[in-house]
Coordinates of C-alpha atoms in Angstrom, one line a residue:
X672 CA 14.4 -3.0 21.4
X673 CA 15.1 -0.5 23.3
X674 CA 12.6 2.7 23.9
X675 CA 13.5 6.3 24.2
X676 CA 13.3 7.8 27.6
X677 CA 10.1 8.9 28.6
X678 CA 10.9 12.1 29.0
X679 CA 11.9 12.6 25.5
X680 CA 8.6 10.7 24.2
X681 CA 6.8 13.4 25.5
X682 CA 9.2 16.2 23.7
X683 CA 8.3 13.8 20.6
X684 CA 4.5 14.1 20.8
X685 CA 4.6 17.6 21.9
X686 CA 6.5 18.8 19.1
X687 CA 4.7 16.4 16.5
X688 CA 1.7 18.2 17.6
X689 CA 2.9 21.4 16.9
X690 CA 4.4 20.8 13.7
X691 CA 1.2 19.0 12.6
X692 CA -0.8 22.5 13.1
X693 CA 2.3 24.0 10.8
X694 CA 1.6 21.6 7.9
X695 CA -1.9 22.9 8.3
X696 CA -0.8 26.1 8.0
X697 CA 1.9 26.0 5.3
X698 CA 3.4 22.5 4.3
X699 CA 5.9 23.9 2.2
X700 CA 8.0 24.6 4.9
X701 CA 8.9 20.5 5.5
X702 CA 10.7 17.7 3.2
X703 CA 9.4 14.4 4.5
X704 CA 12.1 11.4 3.7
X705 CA 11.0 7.9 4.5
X706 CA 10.9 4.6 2.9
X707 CA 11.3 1.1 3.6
X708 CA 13.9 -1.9 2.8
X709 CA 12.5 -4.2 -0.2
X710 CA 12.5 -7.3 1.2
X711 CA 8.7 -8.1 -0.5
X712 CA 5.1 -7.0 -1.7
X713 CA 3.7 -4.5 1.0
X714 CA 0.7 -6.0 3.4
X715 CA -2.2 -4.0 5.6
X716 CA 0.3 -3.8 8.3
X717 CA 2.4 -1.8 6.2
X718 CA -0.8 0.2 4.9
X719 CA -2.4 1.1 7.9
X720 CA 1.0 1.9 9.7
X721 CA 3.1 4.0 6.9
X722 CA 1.6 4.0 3.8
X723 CA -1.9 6.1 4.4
X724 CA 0.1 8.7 6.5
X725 CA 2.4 8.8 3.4
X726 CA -0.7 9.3 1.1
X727 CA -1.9 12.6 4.1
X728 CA 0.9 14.0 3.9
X729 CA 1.6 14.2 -0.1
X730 CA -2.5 15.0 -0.2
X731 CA -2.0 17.6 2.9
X732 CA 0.9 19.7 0.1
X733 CA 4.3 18.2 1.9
X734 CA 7.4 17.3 -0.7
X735 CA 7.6 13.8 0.4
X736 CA 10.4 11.4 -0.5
X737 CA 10.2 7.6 -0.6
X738 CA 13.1 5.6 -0.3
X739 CA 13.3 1.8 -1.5
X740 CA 16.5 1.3 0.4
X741 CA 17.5 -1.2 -1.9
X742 CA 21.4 -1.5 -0.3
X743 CA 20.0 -2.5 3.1
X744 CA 18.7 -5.8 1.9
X745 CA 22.5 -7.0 2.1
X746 CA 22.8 -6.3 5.3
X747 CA 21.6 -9.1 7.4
X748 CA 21.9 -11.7 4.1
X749 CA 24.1 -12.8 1.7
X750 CA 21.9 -12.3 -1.4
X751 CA 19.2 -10.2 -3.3
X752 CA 17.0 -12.1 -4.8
X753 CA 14.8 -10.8 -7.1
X754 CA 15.3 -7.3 -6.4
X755 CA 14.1 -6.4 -9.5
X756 CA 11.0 -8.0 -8.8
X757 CA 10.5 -7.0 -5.3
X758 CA 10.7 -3.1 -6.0
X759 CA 8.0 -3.2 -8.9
X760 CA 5.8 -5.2 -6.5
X761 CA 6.6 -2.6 -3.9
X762 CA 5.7 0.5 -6.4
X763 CA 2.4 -0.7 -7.9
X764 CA 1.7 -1.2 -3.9
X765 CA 2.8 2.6 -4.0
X766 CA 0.6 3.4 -6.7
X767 CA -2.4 1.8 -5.5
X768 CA -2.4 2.8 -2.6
X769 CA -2.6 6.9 -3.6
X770 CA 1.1 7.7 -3.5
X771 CA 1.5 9.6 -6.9
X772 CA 5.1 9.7 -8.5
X773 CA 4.0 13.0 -9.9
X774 CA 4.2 14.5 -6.5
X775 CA 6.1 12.3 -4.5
X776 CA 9.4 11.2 -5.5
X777 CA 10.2 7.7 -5.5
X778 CA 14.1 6.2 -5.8
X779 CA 16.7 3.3 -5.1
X780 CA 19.7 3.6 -3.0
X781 CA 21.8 1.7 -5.8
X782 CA 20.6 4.3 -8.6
X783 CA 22.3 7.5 -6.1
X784 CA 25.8 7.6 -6.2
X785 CA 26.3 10.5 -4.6
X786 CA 24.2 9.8 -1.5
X787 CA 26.5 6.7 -0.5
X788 CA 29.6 8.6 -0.6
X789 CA 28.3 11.1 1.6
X790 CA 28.6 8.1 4.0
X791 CA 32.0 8.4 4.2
X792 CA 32.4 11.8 5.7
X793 CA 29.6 11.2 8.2
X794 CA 30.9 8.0 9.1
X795 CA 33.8 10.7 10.5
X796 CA 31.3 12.2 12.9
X797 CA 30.6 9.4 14.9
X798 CA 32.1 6.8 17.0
X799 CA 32.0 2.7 16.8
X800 CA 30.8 2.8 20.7
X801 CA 27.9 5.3 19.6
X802 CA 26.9 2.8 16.3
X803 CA 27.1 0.1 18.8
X804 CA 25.1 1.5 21.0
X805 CA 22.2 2.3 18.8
X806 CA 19.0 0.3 19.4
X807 CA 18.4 -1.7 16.1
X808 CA 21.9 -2.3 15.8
X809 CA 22.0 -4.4 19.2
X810 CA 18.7 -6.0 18.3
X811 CA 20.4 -6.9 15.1
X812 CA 23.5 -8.5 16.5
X813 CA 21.3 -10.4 19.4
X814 CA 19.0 -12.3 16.5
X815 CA 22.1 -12.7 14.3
X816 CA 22.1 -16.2 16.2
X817 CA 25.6 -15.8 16.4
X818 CA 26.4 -14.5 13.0
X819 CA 28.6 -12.5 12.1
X820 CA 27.7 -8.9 12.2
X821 CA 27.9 -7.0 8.8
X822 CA 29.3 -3.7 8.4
X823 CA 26.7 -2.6 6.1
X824 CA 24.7 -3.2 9.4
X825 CA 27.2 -1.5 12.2
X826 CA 26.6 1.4 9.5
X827 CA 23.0 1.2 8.9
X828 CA 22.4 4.3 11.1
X829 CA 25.1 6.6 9.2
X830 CA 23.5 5.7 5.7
X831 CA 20.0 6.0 7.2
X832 CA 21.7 9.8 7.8
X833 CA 22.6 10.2 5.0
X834 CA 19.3 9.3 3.7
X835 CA 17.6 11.8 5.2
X836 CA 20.2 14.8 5.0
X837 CA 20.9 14.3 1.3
X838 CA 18.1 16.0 -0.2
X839 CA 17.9 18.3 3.3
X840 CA 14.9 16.4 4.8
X841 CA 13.8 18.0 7.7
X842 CA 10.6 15.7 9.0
X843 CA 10.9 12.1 9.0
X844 CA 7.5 10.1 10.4
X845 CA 9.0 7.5 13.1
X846 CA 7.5 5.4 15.6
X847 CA 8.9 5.9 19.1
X848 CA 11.5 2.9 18.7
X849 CA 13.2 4.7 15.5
X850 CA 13.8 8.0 17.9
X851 CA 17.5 7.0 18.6
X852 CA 17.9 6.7 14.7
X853 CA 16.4 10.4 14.2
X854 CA 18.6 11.4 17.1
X855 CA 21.3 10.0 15.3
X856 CA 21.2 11.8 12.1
X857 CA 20.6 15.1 14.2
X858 CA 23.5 14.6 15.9
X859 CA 25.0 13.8 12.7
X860 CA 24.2 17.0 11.1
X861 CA 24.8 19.3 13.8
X862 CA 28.3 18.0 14.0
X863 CA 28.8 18.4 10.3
X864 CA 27.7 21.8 10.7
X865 CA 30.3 23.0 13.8
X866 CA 33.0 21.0 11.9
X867 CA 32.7 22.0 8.2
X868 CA 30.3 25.0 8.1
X869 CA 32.0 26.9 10.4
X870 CA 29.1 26.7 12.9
X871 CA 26.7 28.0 10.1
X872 CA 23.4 25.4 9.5
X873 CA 24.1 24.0 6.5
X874 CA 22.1 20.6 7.6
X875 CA 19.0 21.0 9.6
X876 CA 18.4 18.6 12.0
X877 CA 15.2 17.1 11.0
X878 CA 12.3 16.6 13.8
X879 CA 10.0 13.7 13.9
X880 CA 6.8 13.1 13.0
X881 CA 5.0 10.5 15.4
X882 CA 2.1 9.6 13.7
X883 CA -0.1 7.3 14.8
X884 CA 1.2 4.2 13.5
X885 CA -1.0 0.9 14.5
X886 CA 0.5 -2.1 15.0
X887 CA -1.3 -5.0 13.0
X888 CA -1.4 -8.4 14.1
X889 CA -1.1 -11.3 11.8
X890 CA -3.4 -14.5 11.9
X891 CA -1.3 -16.2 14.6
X892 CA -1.4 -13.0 17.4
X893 CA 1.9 -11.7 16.6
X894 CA 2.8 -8.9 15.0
X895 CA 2.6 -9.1 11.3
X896 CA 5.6 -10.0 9.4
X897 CA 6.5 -11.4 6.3
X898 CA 8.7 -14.0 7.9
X899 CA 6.4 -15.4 10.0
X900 CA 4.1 -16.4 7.2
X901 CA 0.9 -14.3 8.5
X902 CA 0.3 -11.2 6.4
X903 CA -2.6 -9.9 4.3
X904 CA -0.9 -8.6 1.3
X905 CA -2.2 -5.7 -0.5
X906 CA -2.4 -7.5 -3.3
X907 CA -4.6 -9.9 -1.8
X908 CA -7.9 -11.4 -3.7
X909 CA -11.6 -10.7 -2.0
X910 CA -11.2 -15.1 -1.3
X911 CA -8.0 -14.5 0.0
X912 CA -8.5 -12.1 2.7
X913 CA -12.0 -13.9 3.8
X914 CA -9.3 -16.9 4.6
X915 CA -6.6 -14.6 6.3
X916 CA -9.5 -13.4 8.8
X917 CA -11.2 -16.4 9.1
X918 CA -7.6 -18.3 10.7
X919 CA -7.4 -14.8 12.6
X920 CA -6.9 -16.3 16.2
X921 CA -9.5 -14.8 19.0
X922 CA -9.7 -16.2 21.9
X923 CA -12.8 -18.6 24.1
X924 CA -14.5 -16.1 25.5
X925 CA -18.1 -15.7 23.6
X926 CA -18.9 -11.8 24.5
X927 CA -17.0 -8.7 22.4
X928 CA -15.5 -6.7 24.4
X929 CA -12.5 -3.9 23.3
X930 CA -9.6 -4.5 25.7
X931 CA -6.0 -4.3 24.1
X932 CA -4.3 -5.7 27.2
X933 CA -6.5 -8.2 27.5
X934 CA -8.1 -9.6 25.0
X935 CA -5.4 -8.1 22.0
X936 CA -6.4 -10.7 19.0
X937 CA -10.3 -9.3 19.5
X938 CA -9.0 -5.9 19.9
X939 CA -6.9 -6.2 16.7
X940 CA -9.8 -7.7 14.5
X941 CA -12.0 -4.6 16.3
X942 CA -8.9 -2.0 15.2
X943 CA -8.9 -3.2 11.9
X944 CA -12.9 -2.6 11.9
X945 CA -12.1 0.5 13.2
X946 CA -10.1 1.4 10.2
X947 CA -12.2 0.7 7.7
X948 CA -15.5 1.6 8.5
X949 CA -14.5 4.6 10.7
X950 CA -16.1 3.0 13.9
X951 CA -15.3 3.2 17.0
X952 CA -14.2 0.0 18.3
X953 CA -15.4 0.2 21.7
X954 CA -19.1 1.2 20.4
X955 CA -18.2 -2.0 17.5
X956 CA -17.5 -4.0 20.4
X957 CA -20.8 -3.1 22.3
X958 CA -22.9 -3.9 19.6
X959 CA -21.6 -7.1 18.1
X960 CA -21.8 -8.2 21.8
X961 CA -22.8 -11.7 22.3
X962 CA -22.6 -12.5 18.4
X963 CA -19.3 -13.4 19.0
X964 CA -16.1 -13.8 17.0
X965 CA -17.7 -15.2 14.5
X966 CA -20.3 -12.0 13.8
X967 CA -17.0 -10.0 14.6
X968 CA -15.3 -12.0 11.6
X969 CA -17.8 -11.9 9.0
X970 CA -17.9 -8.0 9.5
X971 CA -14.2 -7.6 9.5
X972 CA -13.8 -9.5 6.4
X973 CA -16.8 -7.1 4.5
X974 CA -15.0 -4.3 5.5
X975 CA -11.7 -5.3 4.7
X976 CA -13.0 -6.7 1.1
X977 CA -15.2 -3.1 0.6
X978 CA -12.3 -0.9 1.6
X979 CA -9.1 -2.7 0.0
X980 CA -11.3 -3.1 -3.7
X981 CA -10.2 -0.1 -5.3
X982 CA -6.5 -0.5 -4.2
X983 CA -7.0 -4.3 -5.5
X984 CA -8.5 -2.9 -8.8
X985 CA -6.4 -0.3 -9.7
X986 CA -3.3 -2.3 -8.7
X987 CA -4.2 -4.7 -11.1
X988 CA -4.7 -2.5 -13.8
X989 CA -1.4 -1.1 -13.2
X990 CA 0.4 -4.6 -13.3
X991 CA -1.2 -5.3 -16.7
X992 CA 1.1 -2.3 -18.3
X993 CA 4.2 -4.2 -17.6
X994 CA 7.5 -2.1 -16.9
X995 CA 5.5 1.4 -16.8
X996 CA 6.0 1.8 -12.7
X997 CA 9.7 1.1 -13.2
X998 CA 9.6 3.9 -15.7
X999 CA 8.1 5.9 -13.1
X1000 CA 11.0 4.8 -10.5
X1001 CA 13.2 6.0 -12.9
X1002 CA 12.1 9.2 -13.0
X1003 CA 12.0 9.4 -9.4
X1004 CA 15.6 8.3 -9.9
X1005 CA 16.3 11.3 -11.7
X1006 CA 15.0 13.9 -9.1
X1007 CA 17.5 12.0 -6.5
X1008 CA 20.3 12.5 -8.2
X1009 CA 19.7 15.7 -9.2
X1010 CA 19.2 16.9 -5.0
X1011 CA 22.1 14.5 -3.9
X1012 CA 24.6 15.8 -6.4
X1013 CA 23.7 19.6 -5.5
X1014 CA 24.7 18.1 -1.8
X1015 CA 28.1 16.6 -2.5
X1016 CA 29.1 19.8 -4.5
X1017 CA 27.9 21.7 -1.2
X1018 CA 29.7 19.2 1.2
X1019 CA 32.8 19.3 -0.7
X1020 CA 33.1 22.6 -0.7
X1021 CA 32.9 23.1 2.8
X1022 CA 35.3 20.1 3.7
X1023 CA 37.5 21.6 1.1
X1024 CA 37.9 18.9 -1.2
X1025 CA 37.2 20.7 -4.5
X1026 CA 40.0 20.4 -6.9

């Protein structure tokens, strides 16, 4: 995937910086809208990279919306699956986790009509060059393995505009890859605005929020991914995560050192110390010294176990009430549609298409 011009990586952090003092000083000011696809159960990838900045923010007093873009599962296969199934799994992760549905609103593509159809007058503002052009859908169309593109796919970056601007989201957390997708909506808004609105701002173009976001590796050195078979689900039993870190690969060297470039499997394993214990994993890495990766192991998998028990606990508790977190989804449903139909009215006044 491409990445954003250095230049404009530094615009990024500068400004992220800045807004982060504003949520300090009044958080009411931003709407945060992010989400994920639901293509399964949530692992510590997920956790460490969006979830507990999700959980900061709601706890720091920002709105924050969650989107389970439930419509984007199509668009690189044919069926859903148990969709059902994958969003409940996905919500008592939510739960679990910290996010709380009585301050952060939780919703489905599929349940908000009126989002979709603003896809139609966006879709307007942009060109099939410029949606070619955008990173994620070229990486897309080089791993379709000769596959047909989807237009649900050439699209994704409208509908992930209109995602945002629906409910007038104006901070969305990305990682530096997802800039062109940010700079998509803003471009999408501001052109809305000199169009329709006369030039007035009735769509904000939202800023990002780059947060640190770690990148997790799975038990065979990659990046973690469901598809490649080597998560740690959140869900995961105390027996269960002692395995996933015991086939963590390491490498031959007998001495713990911290060196990303390096030595990145021992470096991971030292992150993830890092991240629950609170040390640092340089001054981790100088005292395990020559224990090795097994000493490194055995302390990972403690802290791991210690930190991810109450999330464990209380997400089983939750799964014992049956339906209750779709109830809770369905509220969040509610709140949606309630923000995205105040937007259409607005949009189709200014287009002129109230009759």
């Amino acid at each position: 995937m491409s990445e954003a011009p250095i230049s404009t990586l530094e615009a990024a952090r500068a400004r992220s910086a800045q807004v982060e003092e504003q949520i300090a000083k009044d958080p009411s000011q931003f709407r945060v809208l992010t989400g994920e696809r639901p293509t399964g159960s949530l692992h510590i990838g997920h956790y460490f990279g969006t979830i507990a900045n999700r959980v900061r923010l709601q706890t720091a007093g920002v709105e924050t919306i969650l989107i389970l873009a439930d419509y984007q599962v199509i668009t690189d296969r044919d069926v859903m699956g148990d969709l059902r199934g994958t969003v409940r799994e996905i919500m008592l992760d939510y739960l679990a986790s910290g996010i709380d549905p009585e301050k952060t609103t939780i919703f489905t593509h599929s349940a908000v009509p009126a989002l979709n159809q603003l896809m139609l007058p966006f879709l307007s503002l942009v060109s099939v060059s410029e949606l070619e052009r955008n990173p994620t859908v070229k990486a897309e169309t080089a791993a379709t393995g000769g596959r047909a593109m989807s237009g649900l796919m050439l699209t994704y970056p409208v509908h992930q505009a209109a995602d945002i601007l629906f409910c007038h989201g104006n901070l969305v957390p990305v990682g530096q890859d997802q800039l062109p997708h940010l700079e998509m909506t803003r471009t999408i808004a501001r052109r809305f605005n000199q169009r329709y609105a006369g030039g007035e701002q009735y769509f904000r173009e939202p800023e990002a929020l780059l947060a640190p976001t770690p990148t997790i590796l799975g038990t065979d050195g990659t990046k973690m991914s469901k598809s490649r078979g080597n998560t740690l689900m959140l869900s995961a039993t105390a027996d269960e995560t002692a395995k996933w870190v015991k086939r963590a690969k390491t490498d031959a060297e007998r001495t713990i050192t911290y060196d990303p470039e390096g030595r990145p499997e021992v470096a991971n394993l030292l992150g993830l110390l890092s991240l629950t214990t609170g040390e640092d994993p340089e001054v981790a890495a100088a005292r395990i010294g020559d224990g090795g990766a097994g000493t490194l192991k055995r302390e990972v998998t403690e802290a791991l176990v210690e930190y991810l028990r109450p999330i464990r606990e209380r997400r089983a508790e939750l799964a014992a009430h049956g339906d209750d977190v779709l109830e809770m989804l369905a509220r969040g449903n509610e709140r949606a549609n309630e923000l995205a139909d105040a937007t259409l009215d607005d949009v189709r006044r200014l287009m002129g298409t109230t009759y």
